CSV table of C-alpha atoms and ligand atoms in Angstrom, one decimal:
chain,number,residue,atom,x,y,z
M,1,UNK,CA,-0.5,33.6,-10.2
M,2,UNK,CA,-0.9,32.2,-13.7
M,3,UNK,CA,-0.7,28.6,-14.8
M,4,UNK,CA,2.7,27.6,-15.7
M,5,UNK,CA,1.4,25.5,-18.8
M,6,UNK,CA,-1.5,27.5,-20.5
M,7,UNK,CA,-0.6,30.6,-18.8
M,8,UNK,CA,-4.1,31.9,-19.2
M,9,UNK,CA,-6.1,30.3,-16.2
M,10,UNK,CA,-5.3,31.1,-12.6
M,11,UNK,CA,-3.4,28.6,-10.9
M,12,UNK,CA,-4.7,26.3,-8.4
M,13,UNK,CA,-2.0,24.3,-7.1
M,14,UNK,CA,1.8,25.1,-6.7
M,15,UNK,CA,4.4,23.0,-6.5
M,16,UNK,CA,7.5,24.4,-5.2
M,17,UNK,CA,9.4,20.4,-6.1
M,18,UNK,CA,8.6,21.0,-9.7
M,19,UNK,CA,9.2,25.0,-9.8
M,20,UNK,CA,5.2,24.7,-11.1
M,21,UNK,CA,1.9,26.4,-10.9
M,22,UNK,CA,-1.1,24.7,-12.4
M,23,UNK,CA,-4.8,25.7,-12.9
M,24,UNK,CA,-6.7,22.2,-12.3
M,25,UNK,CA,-7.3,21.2,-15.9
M,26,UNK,CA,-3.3,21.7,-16.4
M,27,UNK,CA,-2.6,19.7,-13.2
M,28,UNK,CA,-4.8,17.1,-14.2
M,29,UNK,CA,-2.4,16.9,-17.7
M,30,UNK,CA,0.4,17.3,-14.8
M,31,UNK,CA,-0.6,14.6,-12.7
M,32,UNK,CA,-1.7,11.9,-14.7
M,33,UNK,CA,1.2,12.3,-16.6
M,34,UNK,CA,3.4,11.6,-13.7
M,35,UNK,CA,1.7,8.5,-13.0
M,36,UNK,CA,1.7,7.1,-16.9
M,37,UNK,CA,5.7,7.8,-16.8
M,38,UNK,CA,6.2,5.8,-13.8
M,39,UNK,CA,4.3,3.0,-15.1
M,40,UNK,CA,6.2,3.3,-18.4
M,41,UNK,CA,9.4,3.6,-17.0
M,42,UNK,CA,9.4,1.0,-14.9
M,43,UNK,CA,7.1,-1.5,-16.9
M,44,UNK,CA,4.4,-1.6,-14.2
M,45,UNK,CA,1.5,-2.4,-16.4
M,46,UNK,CA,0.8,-3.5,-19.8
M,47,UNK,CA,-2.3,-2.3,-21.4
M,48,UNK,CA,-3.7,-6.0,-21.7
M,49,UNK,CA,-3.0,-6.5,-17.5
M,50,UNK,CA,-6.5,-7.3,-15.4
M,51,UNK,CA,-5.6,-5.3,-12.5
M,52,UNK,CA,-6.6,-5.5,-8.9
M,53,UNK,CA,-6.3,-2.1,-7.2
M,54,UNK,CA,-6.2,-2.2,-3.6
M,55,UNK,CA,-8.8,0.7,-2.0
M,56,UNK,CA,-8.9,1.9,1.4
M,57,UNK,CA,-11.3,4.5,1.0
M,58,UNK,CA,-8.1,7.2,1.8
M,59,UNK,CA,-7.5,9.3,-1.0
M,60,UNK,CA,-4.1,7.5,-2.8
M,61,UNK,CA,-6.4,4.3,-3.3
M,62,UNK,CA,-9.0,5.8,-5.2
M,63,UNK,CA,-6.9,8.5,-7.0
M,64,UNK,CA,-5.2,5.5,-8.2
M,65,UNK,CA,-8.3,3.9,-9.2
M,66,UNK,CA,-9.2,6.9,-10.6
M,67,UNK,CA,-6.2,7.5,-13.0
M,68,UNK,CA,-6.1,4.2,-13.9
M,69,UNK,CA,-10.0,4.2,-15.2
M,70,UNK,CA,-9.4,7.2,-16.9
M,71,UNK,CA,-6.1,5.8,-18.9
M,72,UNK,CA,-8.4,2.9,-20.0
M,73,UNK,CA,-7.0,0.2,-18.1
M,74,UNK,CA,-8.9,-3.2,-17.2
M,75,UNK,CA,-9.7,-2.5,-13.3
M,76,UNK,CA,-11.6,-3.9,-10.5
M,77,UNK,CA,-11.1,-2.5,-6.8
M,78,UNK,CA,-10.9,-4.9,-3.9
M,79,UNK,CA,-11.6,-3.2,-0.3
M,80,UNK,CA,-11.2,-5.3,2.9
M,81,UNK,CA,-13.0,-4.2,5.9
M,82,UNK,CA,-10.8,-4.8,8.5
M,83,UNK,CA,-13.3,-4.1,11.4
M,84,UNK,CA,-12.7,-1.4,13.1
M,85,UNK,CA,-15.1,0.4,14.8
M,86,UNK,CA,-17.2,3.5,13.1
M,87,UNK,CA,-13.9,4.0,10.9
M,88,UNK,CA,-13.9,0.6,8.4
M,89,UNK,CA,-18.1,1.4,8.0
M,90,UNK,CA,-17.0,5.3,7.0
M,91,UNK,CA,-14.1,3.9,4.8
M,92,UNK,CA,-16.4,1.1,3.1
M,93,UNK,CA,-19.4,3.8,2.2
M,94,UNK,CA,-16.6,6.1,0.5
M,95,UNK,CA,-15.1,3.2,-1.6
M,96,UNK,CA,-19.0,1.9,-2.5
M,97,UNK,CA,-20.1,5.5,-3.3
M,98,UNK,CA,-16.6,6.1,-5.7
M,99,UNK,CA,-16.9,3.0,-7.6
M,100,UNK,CA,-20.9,3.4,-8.2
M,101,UNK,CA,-19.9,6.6,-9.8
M,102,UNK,CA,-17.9,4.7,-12.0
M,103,UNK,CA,-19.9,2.1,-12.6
M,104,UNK,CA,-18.1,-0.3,-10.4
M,105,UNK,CA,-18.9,-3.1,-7.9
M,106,UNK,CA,-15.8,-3.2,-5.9
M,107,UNK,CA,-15.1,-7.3,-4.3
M,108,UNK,CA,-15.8,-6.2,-0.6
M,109,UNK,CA,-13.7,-9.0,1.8
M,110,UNK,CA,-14.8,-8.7,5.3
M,111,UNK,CA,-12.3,-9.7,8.0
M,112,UNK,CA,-14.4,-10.6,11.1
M,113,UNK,CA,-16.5,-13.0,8.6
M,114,UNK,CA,-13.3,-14.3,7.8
M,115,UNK,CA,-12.4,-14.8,11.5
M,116,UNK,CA,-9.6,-12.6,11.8
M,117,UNK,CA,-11.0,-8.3,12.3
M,118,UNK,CA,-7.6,-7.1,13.1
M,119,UNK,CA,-8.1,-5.0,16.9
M,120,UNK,CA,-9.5,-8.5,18.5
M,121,UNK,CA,-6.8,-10.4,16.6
M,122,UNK,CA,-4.2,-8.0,17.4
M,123,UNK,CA,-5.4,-8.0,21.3
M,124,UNK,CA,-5.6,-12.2,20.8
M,125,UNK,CA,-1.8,-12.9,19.8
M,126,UNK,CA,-0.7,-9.5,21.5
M,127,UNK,CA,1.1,-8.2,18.5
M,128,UNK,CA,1.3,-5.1,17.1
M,129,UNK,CA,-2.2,-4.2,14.7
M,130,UNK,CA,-0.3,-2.6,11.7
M,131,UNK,CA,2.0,-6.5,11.7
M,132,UNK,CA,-1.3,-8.1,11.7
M,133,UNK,CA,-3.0,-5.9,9.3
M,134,UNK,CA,-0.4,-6.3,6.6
M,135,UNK,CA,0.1,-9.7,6.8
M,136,UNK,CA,-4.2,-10.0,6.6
M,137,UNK,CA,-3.9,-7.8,3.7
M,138,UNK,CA,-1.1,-9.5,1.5
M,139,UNK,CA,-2.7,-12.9,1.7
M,140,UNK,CA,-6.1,-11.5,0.7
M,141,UNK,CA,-4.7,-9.6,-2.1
M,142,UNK,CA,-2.8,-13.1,-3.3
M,143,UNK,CA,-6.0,-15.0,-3.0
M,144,UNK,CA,-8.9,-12.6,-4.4
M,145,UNK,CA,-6.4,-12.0,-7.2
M,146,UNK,CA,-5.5,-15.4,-8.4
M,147,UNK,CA,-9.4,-16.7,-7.6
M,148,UNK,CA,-10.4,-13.3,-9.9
M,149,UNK,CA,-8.0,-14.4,-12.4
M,150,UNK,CA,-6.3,-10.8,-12.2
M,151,UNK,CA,-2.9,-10.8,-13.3
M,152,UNK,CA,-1.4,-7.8,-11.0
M,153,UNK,CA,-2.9,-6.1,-7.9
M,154,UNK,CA,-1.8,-2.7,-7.2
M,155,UNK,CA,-1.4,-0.5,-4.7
M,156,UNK,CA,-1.8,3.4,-3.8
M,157,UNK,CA,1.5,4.2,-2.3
M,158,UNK,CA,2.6,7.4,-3.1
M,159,UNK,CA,6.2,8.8,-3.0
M,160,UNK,CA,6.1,9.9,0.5
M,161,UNK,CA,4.9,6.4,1.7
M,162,UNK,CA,8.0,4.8,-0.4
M,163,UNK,CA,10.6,7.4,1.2
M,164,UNK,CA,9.2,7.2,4.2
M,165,UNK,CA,10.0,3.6,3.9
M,166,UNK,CA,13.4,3.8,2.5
M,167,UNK,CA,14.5,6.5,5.5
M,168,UNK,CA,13.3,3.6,7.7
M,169,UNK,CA,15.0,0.7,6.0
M,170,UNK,CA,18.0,3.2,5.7
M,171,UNK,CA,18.1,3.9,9.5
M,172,UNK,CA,18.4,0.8,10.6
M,173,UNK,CA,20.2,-0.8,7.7
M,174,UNK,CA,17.5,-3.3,7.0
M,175,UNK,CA,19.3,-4.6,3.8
M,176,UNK,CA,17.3,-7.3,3.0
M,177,UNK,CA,14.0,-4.9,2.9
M,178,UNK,CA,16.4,-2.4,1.0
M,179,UNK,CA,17.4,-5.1,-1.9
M,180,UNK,CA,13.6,-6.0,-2.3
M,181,UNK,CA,11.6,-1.9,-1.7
M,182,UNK,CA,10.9,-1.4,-5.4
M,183,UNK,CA,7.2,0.0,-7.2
M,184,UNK,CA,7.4,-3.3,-8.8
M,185,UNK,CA,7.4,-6.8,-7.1
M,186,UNK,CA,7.2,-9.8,-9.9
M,187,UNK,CA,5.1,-12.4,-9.1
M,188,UNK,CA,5.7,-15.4,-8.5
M,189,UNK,CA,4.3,-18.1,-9.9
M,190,UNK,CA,1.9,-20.1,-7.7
M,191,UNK,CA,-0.4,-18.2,-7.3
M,192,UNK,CA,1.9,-15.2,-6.6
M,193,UNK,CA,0.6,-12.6,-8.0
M,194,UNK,CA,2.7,-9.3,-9.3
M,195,UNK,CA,2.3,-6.0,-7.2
M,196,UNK,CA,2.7,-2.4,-8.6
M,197,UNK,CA,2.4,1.1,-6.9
M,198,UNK,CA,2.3,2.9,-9.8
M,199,UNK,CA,1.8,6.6,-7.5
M,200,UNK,CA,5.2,6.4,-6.5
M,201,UNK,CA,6.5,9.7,-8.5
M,202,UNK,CA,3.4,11.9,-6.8
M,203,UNK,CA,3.1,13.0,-3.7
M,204,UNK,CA,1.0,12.9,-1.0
M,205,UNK,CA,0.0,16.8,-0.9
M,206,UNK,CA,-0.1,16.4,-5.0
M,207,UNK,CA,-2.7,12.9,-4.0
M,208,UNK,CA,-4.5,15.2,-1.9
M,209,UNK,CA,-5.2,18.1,-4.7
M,210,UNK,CA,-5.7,15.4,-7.5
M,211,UNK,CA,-8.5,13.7,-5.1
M,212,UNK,CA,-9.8,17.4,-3.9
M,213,UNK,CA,-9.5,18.5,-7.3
M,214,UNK,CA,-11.6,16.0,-9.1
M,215,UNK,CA,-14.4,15.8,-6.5
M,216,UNK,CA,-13.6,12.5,-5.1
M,217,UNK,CA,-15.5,11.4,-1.7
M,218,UNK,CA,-12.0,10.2,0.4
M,219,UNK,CA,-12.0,9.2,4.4
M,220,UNK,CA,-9.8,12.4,5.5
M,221,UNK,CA,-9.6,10.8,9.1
M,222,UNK,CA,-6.0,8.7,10.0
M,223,UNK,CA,-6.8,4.6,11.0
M,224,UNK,CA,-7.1,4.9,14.9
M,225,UNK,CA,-4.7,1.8,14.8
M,226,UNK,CA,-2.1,4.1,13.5
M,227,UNK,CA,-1.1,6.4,16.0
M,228,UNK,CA,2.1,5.0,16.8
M,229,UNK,CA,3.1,4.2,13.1
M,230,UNK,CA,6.7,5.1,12.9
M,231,UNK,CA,6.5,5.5,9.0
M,232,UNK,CA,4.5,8.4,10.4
M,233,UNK,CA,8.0,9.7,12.5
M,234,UNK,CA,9.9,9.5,9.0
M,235,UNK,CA,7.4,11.0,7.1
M,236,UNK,CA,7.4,14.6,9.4
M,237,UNK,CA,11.2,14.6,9.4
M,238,UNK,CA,10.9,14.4,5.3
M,239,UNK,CA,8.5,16.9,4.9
M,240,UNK,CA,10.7,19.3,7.2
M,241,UNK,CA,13.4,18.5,4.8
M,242,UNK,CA,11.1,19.2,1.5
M,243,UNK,CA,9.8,22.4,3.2
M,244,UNK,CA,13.6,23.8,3.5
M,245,UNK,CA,14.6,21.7,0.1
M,246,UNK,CA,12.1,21.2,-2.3
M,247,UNK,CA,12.2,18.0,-4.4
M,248,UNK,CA,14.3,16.3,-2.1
M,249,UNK,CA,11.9,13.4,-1.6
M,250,UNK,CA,12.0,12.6,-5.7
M,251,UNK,CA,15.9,12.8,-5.5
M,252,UNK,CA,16.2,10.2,-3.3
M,253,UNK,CA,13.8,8.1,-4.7
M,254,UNK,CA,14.8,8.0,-7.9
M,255,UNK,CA,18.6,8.3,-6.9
M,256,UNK,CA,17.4,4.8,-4.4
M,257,UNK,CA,16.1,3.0,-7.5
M,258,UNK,CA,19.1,3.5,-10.0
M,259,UNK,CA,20.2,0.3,-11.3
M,260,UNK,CA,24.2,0.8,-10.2
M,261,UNK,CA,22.9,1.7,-6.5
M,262,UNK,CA,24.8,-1.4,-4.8
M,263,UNK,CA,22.1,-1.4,-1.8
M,264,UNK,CA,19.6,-2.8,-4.5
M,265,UNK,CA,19.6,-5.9,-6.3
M,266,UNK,CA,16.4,-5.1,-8.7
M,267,UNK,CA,13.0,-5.9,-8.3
M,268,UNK,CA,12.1,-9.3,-6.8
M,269,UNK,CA,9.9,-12.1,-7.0
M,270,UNK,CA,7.2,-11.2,-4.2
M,271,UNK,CA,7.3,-13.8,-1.5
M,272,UNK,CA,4.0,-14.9,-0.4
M,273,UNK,CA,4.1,-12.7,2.5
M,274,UNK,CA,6.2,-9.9,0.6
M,275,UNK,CA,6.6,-7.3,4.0
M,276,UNK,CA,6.6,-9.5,6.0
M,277,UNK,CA,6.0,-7.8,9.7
M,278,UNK,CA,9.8,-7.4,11.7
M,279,UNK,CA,10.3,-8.7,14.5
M,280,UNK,CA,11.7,-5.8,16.3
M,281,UNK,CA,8.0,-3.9,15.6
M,282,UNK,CA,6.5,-6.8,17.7
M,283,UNK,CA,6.2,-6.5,21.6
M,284,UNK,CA,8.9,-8.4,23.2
M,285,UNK,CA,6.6,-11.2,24.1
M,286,UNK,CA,5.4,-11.4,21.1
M,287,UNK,CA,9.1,-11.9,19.0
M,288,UNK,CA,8.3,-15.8,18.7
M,289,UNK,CA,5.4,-15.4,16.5
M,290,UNK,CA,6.3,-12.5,14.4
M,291,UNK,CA,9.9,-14.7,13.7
M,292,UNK,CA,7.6,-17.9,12.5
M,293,UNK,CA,5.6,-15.5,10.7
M,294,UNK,CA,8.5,-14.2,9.5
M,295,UNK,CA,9.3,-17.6,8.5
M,296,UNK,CA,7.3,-17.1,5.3
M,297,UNK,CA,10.4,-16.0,3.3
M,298,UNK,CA,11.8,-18.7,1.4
M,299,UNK,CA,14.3,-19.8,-1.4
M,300,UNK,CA,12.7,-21.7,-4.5
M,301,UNK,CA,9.4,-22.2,-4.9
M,302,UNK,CA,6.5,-22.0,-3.0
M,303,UNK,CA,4.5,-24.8,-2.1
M,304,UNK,CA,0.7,-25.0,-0.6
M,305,UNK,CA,-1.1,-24.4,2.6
M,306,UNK,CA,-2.0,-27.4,3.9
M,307,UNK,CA,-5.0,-25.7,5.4
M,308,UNK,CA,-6.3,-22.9,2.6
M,309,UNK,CA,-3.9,-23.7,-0.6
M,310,UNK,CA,-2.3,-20.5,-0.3
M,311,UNK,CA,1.7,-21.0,-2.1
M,312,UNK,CA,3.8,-20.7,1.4
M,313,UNK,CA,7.2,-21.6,2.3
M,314,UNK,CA,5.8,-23.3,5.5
M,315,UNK,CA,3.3,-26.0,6.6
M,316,UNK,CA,0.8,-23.9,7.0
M,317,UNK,CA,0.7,-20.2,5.6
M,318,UNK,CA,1.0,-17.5,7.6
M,319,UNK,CA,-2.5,-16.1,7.7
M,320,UNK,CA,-3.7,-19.3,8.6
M,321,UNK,CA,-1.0,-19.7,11.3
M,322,UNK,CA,-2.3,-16.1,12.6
M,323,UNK,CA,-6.1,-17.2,12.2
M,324,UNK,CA,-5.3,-20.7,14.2
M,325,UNK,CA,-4.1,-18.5,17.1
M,326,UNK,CA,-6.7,-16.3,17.1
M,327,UNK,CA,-9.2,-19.1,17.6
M,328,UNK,CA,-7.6,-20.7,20.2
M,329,UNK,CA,-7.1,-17.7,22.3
M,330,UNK,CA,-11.0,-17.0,22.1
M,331,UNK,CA,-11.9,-20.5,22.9
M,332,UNK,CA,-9.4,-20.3,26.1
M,333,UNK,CA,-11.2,-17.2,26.8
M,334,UNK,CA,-14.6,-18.4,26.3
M,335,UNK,CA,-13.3,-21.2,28.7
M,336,UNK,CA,-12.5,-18.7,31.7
M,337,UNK,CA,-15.5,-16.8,31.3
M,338,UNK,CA,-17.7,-20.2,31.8
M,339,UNK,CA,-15.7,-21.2,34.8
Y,401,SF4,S1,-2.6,1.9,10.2
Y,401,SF4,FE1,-2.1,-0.2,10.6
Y,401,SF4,S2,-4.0,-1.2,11.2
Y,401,SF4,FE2,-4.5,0.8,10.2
Y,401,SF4,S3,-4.8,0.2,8.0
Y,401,SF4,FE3,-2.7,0.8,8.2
Y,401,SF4,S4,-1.6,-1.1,8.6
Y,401,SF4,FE4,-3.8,-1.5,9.0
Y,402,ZN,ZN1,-3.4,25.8,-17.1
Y,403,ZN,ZN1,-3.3,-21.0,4.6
């Protein structure tokens, strides 16, 4: 088959949601143009922005990374090793070996320095990994961003990560998580800093080519910790529905983020947790912590952790609440093991 665009070269990559067929330098154009619309459309970025992308070492981080460099953006990547076994080492090497091609020194954060590697803080306060994880995350992306002086971090979210989310806000009519799901969360002031997903018009199998495409080093392997991910669930029962219906997925998207859809209010300032874990994806036991972490959501502004400085609506902010926990637990385990 020939490329849709030049209509000389072979094509590479088809895409049945955009009735397309591209050879790689065309869906390179193709791509890269998707992301530039969404960033225009919805005022993501401005061109003078110091930006903070987010990498994992999976392929959506450093495809964003990647776009972004090649657009001529100001960008630095931030990677926190969350310490898991084998896969955080694998993840790190990929996200060193991406940005040296580039010329890059990502800011490397290192949870278990920091007191908190998320499967022994997980197993500590007995709460789900993933809660834990994205709290960890948020508050690191707050901090290294105001202490870089960046003045938006973003993320590589793609469109099957933000439908995936939607069908799951949907099915359990989580309105307050449907008024605030948006590509663009203001900051806040306070050291709240704004947060973009600027892949949200490509997809994950689009991702994947882009990444394959241009030669770029990804971890292809799932986080261990997420094999009971429900966003998982929803994603298989939208790609069942793409298969049959392509270009579903970017229908409801785009269709979700309309300005007259009444389930929306508009992007929101970022609170300094800004997804915050739910208490119903905690263990029962666990329901009391995830609702005071929850308690990070707040009217009016922020004010400082009493412990790190980090803008909270609490005492204390939420990571520090977490890493508190997670310090007493070890000492009363320490304590049992020297009885
Ligand atoms: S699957 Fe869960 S634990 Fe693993 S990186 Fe994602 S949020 Fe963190
Ligand atoms: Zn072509
Ligand atoms: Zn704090």
């Amino acid at each position: 088959m020939k490329c849709k665009r030049c209509r000389r070269a072979e094509a590479a990559v088809e895409l049945p949601s955009h009735h397309a067929a591209f050879c790689p330098d065309c869906f390179f154009h193709f791509f890269r143009r998707q992301v530039t619309e969404g960033i225009r459309k919805l005022r993501l970025l401005a061109p003078e922005d110091r930006i903070l992308v987010c990498v994992s070492g999976g392929k959506d981080s450093l495809v964003l990374w990647d776009v972004l460099i090649d657009e001529g953006y100001k960008t630095e990547g931030l990677y926190i090793d969350l310490g898991i076994d084998g896969y955080s080492d694998r993840s790190k090497e990929k996200v060193l070996a991406y940005a040296a091609s580039r010329g890059k020194t990502p800011i490397v954060v290192e949870l278990a320095k920091e007191g908190v590697p998320i499967p022994e803080a997980a197993r500590c306060v007995r709460m789900q990994e993933c809660s834990i994880c994205g709290t960890v995350k948020r508050y690191f992306f707050n901090r290294v961003a105001a202490e870089g002086m960046f003045t938006v971090v973003a993320t590589g979210h793609n469109l099957d990560d933000e439908t995936a989310r939607l069908l799951g806000n949907l099915l359990h009519w989580q309105r307050d998580h449907l008024a605030r799901q948006h590509p663009l969360l203001p900051g806040a002031g306070g050291g709240l800093v704004r947060k973009v997903k600027p892949l949200w018009r490509v997809s994950e199998v689009e991702t994947a080519a882009y990444g394959f495409l241009k030669g770029i080093d990804y971890v292809t392997e799932e986080c261990p910790l997420s094999f009971d991910a429900t966003s998982l669930v929803y994603k298989e029962a939208l790609s069942l529905i793409e298969d049959r219906m392509p270009g579903t997925r970017i229908v409801f998207y785009k269709g979700f983020l309309d300005p007259s859809n009444p389930l929306r209010k508009g992007p929101e300032p970022a609170a300094p947790s800004d997804a915050v874990p739910r208490p119903e994806d905690a263990p029962v036991a666990d329901v009391a912590l995830a609702a005071e972490v929850d308690s990070e959501e707040g009217v009016g502004a922020p004010r400082a952790c009493a412990s790190c400085g980090a803008p909270t609506y609490s005492e204390t902010c939420s990571f520090c609440r977490l890493k508190e926990r997670v310090r007493k637990a070890r000492s009363l385990r320490a304590a049992k093991v020297s009885r």
